[in-house]
Structures are given as C-alpha cells and as structure tokens.
Short mmCIF file of C-alpha atoms and ligand atoms in Angstrom, two decimals:
data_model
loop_
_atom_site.label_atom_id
_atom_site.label_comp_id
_atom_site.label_asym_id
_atom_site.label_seq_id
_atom_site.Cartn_x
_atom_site.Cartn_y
_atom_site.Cartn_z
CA UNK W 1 0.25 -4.63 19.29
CA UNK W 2 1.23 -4.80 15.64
CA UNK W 3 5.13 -4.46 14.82
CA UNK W 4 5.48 -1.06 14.20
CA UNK W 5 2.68 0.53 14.90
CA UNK W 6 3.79 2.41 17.72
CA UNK W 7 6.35 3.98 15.20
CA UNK W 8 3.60 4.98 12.66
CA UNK W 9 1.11 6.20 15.62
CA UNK W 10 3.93 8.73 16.30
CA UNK W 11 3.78 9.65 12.28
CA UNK W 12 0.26 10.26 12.02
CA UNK W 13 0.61 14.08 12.56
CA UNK W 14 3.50 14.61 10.50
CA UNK W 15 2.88 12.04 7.47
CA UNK W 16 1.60 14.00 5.41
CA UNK W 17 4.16 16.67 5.45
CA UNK W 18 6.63 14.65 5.71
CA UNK W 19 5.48 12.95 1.94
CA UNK W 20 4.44 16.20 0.67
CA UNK W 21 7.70 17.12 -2.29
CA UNK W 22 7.67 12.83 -2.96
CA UNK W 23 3.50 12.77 -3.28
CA UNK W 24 2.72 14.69 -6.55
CA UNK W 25 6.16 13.21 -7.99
CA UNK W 26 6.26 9.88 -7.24
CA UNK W 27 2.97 8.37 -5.51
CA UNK W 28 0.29 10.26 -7.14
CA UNK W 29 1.08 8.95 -10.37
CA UNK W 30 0.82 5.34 -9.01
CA UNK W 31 -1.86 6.54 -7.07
CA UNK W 32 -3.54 7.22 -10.45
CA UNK W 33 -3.18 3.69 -12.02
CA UNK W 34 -4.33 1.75 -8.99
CA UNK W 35 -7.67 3.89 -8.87
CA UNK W 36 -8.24 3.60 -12.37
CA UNK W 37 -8.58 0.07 -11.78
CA UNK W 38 -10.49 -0.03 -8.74
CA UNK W 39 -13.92 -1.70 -9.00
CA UNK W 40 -16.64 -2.06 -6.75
CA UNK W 41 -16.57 -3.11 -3.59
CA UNK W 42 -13.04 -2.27 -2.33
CA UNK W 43 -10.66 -2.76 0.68
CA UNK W 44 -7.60 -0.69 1.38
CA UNK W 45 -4.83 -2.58 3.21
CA UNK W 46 -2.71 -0.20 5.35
CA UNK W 47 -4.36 3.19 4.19
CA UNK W 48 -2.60 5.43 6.44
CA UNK W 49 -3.80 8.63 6.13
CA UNK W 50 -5.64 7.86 3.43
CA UNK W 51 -4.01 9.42 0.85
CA UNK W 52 -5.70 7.30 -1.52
CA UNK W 53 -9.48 8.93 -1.03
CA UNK W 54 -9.45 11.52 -3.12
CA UNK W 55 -8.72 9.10 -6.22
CA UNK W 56 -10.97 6.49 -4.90
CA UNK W 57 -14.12 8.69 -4.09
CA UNK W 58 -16.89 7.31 -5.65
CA UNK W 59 -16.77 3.83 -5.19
CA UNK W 60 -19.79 2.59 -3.94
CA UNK W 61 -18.25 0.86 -0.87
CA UNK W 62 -15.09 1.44 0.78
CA UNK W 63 -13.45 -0.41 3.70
CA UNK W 64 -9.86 0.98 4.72
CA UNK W 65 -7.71 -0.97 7.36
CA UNK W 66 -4.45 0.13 9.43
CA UNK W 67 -2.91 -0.96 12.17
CA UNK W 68 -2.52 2.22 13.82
CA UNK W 69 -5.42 4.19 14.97
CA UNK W 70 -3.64 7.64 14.95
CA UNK W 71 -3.05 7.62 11.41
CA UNK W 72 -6.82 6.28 10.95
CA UNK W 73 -8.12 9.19 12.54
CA UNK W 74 -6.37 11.42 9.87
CA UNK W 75 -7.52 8.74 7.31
CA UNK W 76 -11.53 9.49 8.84
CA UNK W 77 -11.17 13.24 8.95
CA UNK W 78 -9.68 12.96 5.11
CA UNK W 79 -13.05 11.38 4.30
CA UNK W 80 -15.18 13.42 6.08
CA UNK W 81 -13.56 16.62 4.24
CA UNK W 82 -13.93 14.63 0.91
CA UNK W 83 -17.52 13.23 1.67
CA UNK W 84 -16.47 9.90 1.40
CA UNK W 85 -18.47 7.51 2.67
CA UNK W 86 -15.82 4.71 4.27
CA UNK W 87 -15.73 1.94 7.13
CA UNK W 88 -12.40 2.31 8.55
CA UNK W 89 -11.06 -0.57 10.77
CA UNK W 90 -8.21 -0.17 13.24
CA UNK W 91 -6.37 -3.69 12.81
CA UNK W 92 -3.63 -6.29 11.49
CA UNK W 93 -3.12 -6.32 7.53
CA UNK W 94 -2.19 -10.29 8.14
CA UNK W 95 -5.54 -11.46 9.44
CA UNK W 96 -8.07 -9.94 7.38
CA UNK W 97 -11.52 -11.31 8.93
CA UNK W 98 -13.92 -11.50 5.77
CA UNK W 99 -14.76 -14.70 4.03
CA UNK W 100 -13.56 -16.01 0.98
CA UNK W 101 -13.65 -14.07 -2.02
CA UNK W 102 -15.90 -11.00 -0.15
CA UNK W 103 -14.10 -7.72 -2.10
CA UNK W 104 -13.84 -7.01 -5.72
CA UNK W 105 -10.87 -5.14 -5.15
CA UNK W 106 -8.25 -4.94 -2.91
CA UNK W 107 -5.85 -1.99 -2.42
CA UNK W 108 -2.30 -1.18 -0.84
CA UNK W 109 0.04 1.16 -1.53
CA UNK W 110 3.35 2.00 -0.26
CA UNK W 111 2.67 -0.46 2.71
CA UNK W 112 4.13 -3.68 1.85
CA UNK W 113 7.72 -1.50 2.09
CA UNK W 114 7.01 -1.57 6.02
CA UNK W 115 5.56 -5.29 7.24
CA UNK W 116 7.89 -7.49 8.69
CA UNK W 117 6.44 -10.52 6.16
CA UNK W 118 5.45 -9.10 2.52
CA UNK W 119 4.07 -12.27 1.71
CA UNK W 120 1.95 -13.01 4.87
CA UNK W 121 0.37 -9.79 4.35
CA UNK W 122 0.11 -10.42 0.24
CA UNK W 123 -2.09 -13.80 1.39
CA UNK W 124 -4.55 -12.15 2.69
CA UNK W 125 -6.00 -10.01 0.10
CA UNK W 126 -5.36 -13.24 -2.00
CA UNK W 127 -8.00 -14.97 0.02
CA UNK W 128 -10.53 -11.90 0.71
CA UNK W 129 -10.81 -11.15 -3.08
CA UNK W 130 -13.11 -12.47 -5.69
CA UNK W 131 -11.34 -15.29 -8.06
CA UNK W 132 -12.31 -12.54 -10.96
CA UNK W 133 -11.60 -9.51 -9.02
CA UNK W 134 -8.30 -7.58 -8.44
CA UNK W 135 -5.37 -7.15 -5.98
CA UNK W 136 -3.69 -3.93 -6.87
CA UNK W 137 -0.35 -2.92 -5.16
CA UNK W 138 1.93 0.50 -5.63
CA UNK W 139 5.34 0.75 -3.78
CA UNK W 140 8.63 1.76 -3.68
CA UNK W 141 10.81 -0.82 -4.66
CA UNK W 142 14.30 -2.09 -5.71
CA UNK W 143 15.66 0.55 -8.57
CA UNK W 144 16.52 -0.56 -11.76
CA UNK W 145 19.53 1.73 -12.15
CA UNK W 146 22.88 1.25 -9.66
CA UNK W 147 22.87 4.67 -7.98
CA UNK W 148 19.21 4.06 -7.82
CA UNK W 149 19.94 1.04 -5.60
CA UNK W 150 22.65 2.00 -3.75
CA UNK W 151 21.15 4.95 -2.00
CA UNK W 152 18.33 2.23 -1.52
CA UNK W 153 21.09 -0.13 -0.09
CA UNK W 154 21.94 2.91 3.06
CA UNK W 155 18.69 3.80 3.12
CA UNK W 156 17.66 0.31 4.20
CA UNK W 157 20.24 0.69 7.02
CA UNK W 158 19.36 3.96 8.25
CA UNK W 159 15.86 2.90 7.86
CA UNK W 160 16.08 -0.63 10.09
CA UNK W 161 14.48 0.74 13.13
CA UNK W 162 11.49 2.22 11.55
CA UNK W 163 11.17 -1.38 10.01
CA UNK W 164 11.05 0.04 6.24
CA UNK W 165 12.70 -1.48 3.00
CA UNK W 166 13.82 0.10 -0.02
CA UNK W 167 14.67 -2.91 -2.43
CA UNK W 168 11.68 -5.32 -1.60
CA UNK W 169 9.33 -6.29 -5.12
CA UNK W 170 6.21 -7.60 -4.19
CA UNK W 171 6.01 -8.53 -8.11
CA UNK W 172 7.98 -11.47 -7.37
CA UNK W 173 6.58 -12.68 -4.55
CA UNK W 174 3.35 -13.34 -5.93
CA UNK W 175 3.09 -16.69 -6.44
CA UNK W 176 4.20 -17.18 -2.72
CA UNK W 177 0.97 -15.57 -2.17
CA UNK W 178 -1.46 -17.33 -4.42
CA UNK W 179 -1.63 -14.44 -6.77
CA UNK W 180 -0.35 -13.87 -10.37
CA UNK W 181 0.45 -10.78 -12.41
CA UNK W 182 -2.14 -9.49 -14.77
CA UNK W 183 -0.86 -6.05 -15.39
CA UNK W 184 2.87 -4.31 -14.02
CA UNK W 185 4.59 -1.23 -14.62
CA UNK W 186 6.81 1.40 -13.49
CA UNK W 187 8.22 4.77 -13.33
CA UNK W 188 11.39 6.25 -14.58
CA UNK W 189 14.47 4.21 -12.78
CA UNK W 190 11.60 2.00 -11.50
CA UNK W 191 11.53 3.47 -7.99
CA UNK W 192 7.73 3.09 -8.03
CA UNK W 193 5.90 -0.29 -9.12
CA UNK W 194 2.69 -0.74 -9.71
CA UNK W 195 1.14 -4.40 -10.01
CA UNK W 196 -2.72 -5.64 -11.00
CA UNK W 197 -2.28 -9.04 -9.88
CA UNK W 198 -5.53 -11.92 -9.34
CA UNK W 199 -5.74 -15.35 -7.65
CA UNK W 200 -3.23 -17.79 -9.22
C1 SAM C 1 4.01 4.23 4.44
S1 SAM C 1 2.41 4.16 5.14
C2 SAM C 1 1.44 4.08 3.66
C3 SAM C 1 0.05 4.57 3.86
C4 SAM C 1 -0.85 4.58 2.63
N1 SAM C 1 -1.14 3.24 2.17
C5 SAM C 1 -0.33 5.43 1.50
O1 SAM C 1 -0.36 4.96 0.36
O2 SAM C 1 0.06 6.57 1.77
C6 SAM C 1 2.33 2.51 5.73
C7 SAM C 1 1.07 2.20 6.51
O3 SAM C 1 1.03 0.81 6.79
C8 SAM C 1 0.43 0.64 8.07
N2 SAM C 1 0.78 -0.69 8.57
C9 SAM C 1 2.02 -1.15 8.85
N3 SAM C 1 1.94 -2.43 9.27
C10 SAM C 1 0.62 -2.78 9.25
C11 SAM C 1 -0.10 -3.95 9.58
N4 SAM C 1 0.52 -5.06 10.01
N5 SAM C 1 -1.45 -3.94 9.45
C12 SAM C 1 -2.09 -2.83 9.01
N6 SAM C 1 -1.46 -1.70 8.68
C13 SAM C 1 -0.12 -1.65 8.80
C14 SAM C 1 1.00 1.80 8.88
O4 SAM C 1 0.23 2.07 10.05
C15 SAM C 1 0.96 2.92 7.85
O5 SAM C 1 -0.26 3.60 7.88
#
C-alpha cells in the first residue's frame, strides 16, 4: 500500500467539504491557470476527487491516477455527473507505467504537498510527457510573507501524521526532476504556486 493512502481513503467522503471555504478562494483560481494550459492528451497525477473535471472537460482524452480508490470513486461519480469521459487508474504517482513521452500534458495539483519524495513523484511525469508538451503543477507552498510562514511552520507539525507539508516548492526542485520552468506564478502572499514546467 502507498504511504498514506489509508489516511486519504478515510478523506474521500469528507474532502470535499472539508476544502469547500479554501476551493473558490484559493484553488480554483490555480485551478483556472493549469486548465487553460492543458492540451490534448492529458494525465492527472493524484486527482483526488477530481476537483479538477469541471475545468478540464473537454479534453479529448483524460487519464486521472490516485493512490486511493475511495477518493477515485468520488473522482468517477464527479465525471459521470459532468459527462466526462475519463480512464481513472487506482495506483502509485511514482511509477507511472506509460512509455516515454506518451501524454501531452501532465497535471497535479495540490498533491505534491502530501508524497513522502516530491521529486520521485516530479520524475515521472518528466518521463511520461512529450519533450514539447507540458508538466503543469498548482500547490500550496512556502509563503512569501513571515506570518504567512510561520502558521505554515505549526501547521507542518500538527500536520506530520497526515504526511502533509506547508513550505515545500516544487519550483525548485525541478531540475532534480529533469524538468525546467517555462511559466510560474502566484497568488497574493504566494500561498498558491502555479508552475508550467517541460523536459530540461
Ligand atoms: C490533497 S489531495 C489533492 C487532490 C486533487 N489533486 C486536487 O487538486 O484537489 C492529494 C491526493 O494525492 C493522492 N496521493 C497521495 N499520494 C499518492 C501517490 N503516491 N500516488 C498517487 N496519488 C497519491 C491522495 O490520494 C489524494 O487524492
């Protein structure tokens, strides 16, 4: 079993309630940019409950992965309201089991927060994606401002068991990956980045 996932198969009936005063403030927006990128054929690492359909309906084919197969089942039933047509896959973000350069795009959001290795899971989609297509990542991440950061710095504590970080930037842990930066930005106090990165 992945690390974890027994936590997030607990969260699958709450997870959306849970996010619910946080999702139009601070994910939907990043939600936003990462679909407005999206092209093609697409993966989504991680995709929960798959929070991300409603921007991404439309693409012509869409693969979403998680590790946990409760919060898949919300993910399927999200589609099947939308009439999205997806392939959802219950398995390990860090072994990804498509050849070289197979997806146009590849997706995760708010995910890389919760792996035990941000940069074994950032290889992946580094190898699965097409030398001209993109890897684009949204997440919470390490404030810019000090109060910002040092609520981050006891949430991190109080967040240990569930295996969640607040002050992790998968911007600069790119090139561990094989990637590079095309396109960042952030929100206000930079508690939400969003990256467009492509194979170094
Ligand atoms: C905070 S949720 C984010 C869900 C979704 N991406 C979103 O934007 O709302 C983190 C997700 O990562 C998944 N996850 C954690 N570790 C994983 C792994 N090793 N492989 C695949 N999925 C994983 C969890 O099951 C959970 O659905």
């Amino acid at each position: 079993m992945v690390e974890g996932q027994a936590y997030w198969d607990t969260q699958a009936a709450t997870y959306d309630r849970a996010t619910a005063w946080i999702e139009p403030r601070l994910l939907a927006p990043a939600r936003e940019w990462v679909a407005q990128r999206v092209r093609g054929h697409t993966l989504e690492v991680a995709a929960g409950t798959g929070a991300n359909l409603p921007y991404l309906r439309g693409r012509y084919e869409l693969v979403v992965w998680d590790s946990s197969g409760a919060l898949l089942a919300e993910a399927r039933g999200r589609a099947r309201d939308l009439g999205v047509d997806v392939t959802a896959v219950q398995a390990d973000a860090s072994r990804l089991p498509w050849p070289d350069a197979h997806f146009d795009t590849v997706v995760c959001t708010f995910a890389l927060c919760c792996v035990p290795d941000e940069v074994a899971v950032l290889r992946e989609p580094a190898s699965v994606v097409h030398p001209q297509g993109a890897v684009l990542l949204a997440d919470h991440v390490e404030s810019s401002a000090w109060l910002g950061r040092l609520v981050q710095r006891g949430l991190d504590v109080a967040g240990r068991r569930y295996g969640e970080h607040h002050r992790r930037r998968p911007l600069l842990r790119l090139s561990e990956a094989g990637l590079t930066a095309v396109e960042h930005t952030a929100g206000r106090y930079r508690l939400v980045e969003q990256v467009a990165a492509c194979r170094a």
